[in-house]
Short mmCIF file of C-alpha atoms in Angstrom, two decimals:
data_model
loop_
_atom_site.label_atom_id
_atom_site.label_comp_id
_atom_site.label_asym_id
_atom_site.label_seq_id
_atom_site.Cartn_x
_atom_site.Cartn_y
_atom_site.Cartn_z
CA UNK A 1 32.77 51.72 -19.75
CA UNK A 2 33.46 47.84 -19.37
CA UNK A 3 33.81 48.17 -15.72
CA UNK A 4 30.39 50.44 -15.26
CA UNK A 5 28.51 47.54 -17.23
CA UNK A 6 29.56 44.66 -15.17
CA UNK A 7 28.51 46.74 -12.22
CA UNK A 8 25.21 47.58 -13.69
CA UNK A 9 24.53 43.53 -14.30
CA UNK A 10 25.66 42.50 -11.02
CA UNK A 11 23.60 45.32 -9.41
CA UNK A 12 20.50 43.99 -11.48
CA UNK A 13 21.25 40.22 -10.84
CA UNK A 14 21.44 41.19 -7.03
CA UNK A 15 18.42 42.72 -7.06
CA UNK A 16 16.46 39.95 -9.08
CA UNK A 17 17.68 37.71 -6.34
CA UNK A 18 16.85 40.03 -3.71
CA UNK A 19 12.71 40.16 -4.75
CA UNK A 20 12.64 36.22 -4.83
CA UNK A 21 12.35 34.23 -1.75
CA UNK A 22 11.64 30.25 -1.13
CA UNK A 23 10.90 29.01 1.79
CA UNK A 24 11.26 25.77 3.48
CA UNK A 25 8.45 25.78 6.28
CA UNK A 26 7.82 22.15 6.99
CA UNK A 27 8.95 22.78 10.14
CA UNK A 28 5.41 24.93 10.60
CA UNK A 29 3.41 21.58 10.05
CA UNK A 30 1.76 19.47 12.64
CA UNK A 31 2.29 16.40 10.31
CA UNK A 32 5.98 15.38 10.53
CA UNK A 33 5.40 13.93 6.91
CA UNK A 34 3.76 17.39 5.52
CA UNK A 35 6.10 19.74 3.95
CA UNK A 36 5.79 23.95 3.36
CA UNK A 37 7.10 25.37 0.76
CA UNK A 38 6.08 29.16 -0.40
CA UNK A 39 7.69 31.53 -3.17
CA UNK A 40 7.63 35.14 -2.96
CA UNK A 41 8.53 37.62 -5.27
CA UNK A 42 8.94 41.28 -4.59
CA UNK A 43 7.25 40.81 -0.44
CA UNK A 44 4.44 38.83 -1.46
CA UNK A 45 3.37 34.98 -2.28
CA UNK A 46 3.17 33.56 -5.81
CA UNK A 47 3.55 29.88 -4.67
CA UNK A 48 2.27 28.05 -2.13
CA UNK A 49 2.78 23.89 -1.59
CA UNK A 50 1.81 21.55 0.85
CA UNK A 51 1.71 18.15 1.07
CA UNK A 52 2.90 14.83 2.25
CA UNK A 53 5.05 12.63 -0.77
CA UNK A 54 6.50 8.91 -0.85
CA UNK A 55 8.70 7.80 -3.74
CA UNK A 56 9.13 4.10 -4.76
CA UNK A 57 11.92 3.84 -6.53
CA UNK A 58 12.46 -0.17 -8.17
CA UNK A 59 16.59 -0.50 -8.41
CA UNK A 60 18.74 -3.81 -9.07
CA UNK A 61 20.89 -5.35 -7.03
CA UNK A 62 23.20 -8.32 -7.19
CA UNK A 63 22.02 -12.03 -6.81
CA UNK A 64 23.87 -13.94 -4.71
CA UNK A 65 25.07 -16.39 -7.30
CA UNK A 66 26.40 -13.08 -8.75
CA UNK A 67 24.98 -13.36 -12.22
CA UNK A 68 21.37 -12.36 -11.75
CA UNK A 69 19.72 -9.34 -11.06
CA UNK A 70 17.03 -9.13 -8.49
CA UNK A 71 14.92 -5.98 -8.38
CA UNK A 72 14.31 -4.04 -5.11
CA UNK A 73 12.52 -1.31 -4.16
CA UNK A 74 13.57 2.10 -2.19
CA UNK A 75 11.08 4.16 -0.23
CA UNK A 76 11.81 7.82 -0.20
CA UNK A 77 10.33 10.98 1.48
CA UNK A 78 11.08 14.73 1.78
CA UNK A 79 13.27 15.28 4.70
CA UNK A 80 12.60 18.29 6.79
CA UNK A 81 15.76 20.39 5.56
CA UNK A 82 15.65 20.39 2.09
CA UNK A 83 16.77 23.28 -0.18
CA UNK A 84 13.71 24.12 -2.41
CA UNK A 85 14.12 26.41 -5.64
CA UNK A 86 10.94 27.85 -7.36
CA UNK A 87 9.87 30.01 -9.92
CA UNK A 88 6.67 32.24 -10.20
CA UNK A 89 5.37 33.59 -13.91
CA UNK A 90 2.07 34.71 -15.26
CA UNK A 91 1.62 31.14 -17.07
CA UNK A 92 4.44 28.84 -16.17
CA UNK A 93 5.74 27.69 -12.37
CA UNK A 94 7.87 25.26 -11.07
CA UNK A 95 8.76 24.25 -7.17
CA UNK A 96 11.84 21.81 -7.17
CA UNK A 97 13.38 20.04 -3.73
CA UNK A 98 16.82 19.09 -3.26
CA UNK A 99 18.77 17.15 -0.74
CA UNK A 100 21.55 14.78 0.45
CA UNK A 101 24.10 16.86 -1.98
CA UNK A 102 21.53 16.77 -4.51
CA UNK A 103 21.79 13.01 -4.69
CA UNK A 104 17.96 13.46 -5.02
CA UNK A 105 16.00 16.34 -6.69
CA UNK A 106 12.19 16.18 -7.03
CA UNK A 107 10.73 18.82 -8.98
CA UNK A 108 7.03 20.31 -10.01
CA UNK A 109 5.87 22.24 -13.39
CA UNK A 110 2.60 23.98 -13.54
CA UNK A 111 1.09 25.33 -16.36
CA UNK A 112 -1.87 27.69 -16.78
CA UNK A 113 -4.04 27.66 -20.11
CA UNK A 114 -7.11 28.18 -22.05
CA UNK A 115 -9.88 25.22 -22.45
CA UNK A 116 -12.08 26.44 -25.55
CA UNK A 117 -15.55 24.79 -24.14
CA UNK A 118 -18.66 25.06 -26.55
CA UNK A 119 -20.15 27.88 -23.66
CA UNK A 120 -16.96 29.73 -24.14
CA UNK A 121 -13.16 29.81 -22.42
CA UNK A 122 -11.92 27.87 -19.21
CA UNK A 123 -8.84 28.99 -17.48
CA UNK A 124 -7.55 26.91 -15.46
CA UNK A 125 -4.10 25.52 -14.00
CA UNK A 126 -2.20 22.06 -13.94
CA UNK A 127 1.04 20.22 -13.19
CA UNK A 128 2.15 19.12 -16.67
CA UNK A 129 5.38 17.77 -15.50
CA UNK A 130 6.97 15.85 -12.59
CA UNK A 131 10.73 14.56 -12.41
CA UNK A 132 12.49 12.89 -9.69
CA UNK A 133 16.60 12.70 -10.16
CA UNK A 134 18.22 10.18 -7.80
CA UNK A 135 21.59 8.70 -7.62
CA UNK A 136 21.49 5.15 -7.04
CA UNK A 137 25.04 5.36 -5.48
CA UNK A 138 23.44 6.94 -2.25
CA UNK A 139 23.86 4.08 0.50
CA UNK A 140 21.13 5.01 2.70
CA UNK A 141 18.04 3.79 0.45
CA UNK A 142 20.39 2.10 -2.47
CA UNK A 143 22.73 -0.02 -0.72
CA UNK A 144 24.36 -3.28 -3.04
CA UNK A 145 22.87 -1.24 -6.17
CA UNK A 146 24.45 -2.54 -9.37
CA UNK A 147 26.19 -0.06 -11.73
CA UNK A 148 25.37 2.30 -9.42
CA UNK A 149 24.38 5.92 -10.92
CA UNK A 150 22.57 9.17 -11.39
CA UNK A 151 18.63 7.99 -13.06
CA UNK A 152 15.94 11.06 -13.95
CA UNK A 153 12.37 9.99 -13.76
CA UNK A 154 10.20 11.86 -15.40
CA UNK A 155 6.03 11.73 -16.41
CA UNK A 156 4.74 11.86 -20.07
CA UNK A 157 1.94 14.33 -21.56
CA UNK A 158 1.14 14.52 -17.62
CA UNK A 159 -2.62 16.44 -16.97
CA UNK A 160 -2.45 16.42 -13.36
CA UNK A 161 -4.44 18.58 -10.34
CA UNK A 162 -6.34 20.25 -12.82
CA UNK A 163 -8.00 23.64 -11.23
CA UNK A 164 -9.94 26.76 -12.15
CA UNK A 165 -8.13 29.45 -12.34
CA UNK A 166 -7.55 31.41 -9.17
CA UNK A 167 -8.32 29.11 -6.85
CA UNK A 168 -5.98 26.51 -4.80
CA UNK A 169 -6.43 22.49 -5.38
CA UNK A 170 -7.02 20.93 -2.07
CA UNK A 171 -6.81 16.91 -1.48
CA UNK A 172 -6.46 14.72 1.10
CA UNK A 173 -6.76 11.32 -0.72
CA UNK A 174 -3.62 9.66 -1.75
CA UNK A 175 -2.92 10.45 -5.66
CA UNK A 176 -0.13 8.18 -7.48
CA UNK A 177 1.51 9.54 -10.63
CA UNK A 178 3.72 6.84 -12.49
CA UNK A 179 7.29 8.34 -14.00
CA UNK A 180 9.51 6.46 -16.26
CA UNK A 181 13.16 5.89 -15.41
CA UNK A 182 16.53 6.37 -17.84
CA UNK A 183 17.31 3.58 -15.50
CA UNK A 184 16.26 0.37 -18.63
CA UNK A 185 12.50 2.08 -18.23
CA UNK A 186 11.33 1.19 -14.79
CA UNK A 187 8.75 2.87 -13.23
CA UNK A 188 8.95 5.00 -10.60
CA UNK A 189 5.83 5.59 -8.73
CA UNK A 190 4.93 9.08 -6.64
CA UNK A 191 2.56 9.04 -4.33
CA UNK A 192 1.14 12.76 -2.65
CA UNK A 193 -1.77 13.39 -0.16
CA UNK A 194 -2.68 15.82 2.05
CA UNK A 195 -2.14 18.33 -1.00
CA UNK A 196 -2.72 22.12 -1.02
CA UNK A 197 -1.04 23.91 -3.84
CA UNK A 198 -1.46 27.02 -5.89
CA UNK A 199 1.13 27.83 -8.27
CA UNK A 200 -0.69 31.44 -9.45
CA UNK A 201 -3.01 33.77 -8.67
CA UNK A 202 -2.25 34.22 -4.98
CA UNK A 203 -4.21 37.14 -3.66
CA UNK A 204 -3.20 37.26 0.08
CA UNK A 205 0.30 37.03 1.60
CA UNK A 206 0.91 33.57 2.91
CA UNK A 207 -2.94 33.13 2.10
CA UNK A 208 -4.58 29.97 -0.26
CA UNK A 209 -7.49 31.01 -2.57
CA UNK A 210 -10.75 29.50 -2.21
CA UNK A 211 -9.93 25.41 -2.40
CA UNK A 212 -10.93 23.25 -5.22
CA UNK A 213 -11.31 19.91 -3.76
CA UNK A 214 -10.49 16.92 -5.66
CA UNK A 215 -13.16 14.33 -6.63
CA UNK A 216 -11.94 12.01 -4.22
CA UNK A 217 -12.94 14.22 -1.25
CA UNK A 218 -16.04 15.49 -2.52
CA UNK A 219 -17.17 11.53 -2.45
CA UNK A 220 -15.86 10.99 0.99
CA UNK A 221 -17.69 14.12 2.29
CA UNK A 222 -20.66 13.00 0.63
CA UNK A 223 -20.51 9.07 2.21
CA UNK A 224 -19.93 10.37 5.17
CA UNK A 225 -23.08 12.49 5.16
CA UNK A 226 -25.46 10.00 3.83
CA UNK A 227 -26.35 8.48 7.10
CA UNK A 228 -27.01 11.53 8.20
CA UNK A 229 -29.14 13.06 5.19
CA UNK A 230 -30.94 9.13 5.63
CA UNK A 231 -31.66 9.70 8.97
CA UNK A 232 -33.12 13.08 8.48
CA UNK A 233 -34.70 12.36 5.66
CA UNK A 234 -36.50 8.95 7.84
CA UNK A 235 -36.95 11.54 10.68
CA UNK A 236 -38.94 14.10 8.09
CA UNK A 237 -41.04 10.95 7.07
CA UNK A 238 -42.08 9.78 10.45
CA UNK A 239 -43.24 13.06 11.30
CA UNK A 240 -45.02 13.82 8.60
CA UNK A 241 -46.81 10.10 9.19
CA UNK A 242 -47.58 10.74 12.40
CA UNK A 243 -49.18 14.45 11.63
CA UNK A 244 -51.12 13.23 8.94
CA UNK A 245 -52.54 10.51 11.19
CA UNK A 246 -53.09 12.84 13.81
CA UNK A 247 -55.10 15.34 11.73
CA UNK A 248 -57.31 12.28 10.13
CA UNK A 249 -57.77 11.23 13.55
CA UNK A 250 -59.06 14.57 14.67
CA UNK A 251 -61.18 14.81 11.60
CA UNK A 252 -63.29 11.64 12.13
CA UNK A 253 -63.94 12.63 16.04
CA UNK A 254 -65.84 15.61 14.92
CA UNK A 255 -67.74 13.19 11.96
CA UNK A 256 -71.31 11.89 13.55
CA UNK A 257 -71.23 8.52 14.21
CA UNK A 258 -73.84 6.23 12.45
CA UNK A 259 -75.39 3.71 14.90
CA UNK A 260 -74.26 -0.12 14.48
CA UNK A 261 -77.56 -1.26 15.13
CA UNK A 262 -79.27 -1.80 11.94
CA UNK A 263 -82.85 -1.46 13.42
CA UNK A 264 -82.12 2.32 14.65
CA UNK A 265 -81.86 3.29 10.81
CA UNK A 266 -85.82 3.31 10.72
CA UNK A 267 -85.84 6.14 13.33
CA UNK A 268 -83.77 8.30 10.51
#
């Protein structure tokens, strides 16, 4: 009986494995700093993620007189081959990215909820939570590092990316999100652009809902069409100028002309 339950869960756990799939794609992108990422679950999409990320990461280091500390600063990005982990569920999701031996692990939680709004309910979608995990003992961006460890970064009451519900958030701007350190409180600082995510609501394989672009965009767009609604606008103004000049000058053509010389009026 023992032996026909433990073959039951491991049949179960294999297949709960089996219908989940992450993918790494990054090596799709035409930016060699924009990574792919997409969960599936049972054939078809429940997460999609793309976008380009820097990490500053402030770390101390030894003064030369070897009694101070002097604070320096590592630059991080995603590599190309890193593992990724996610999770799909009706209201929670999280993508997380691993690599050198899990020396660093950056991670993103979504939430969807309810907004009760005086005209009713909003649904919409968020990341609530970002944490980086990095080991300061990794030479290649923490070399000299004093007491050298593993540090977790992580945001606070974080209200991030915030999108209607069944759509995708789309952004090209730079966003920074600040995270606080278990490394004496310093503050780590993420930095994403080129961003489309949706962590829900996927309708299409492999396929991003209609995009909900961040204010950032929607003012660039708009600057960069000014001159041209100006210019149209000028255009629209001239011509209607010149028409209405043109039609006064056809009306007083057809007007009789009164004589300049005074001493003709008699003859009227």
């Amino acid at each position: 009986m023992d032996s026909t339950r433990v073959f039951c869960f491991f049949h179960i756990l294999a297949r709960i494995l089996a219908e989940q799939e992450v993918e790494n794609l990054s090596g799709l992108s035409t930016s060699p700093d924009k990574d792919i990422f997409v969960v599936r679950e049972n054939g078809t999409t429940c997460l999609m993620a793309e976008f380009a990320v820097r990490i500053v990461v402030p770390f101390d280091v030894l003064a030369l007189n070897g009694i101070d500390l002097i604070t320096e600063q590592a630059q991080l990005t995603l590599p190309r081959g890193a593992e990724v982990q996610g999770k799909c569920g009706s209201t929670k999701a999280e993508l997380q990215m691993s690599w050198n031996k899990d020396a660093y692990i950056f991670g993103l939680f979504f939430i969807k909820e309810v907004h009760n709004l005086t005209k009713g309910e909003d649904v919409v979608w968020k990341i609530n939570k970002i944490q980086f995990v990095y080991n300061t003992n990794e030479p290649s961006h923490f070399g000299n590092a004093f007491n050298p460890e593993k540090h977790t970064a992580s945001s606070h009451h974080l209200s991030a990316l915030v999108t209607p519900a069944g759509r995708s958030y789309e952004c090209q701007a730079q966003q920074t999100i600040s995270l606080i350190s278990s490394d004496h409180q310093k503050g780590v600082t993420v930095s994403m652009s080129e961003v489309k995510i949706q962590p829900f609501d996927i309708k299409s394989d492999f396929m991003f809902s209609e995009a909900y672009k961040c204010i950032t965009d929607q003012r660039e767009q708009l600057e960069e069409m000014l001159p041209l609604i100006l210019g149209i606008i000028l255009a629209l103004i001239i011509v209607i100028t010149l028409g209405v000049y043109h039609i006064h000058e056809k009306m007083t053509a057809n007007q009789p002309q009164l004589p300049r010389d005074r001493s003709q009026y008699k003859n009227m």
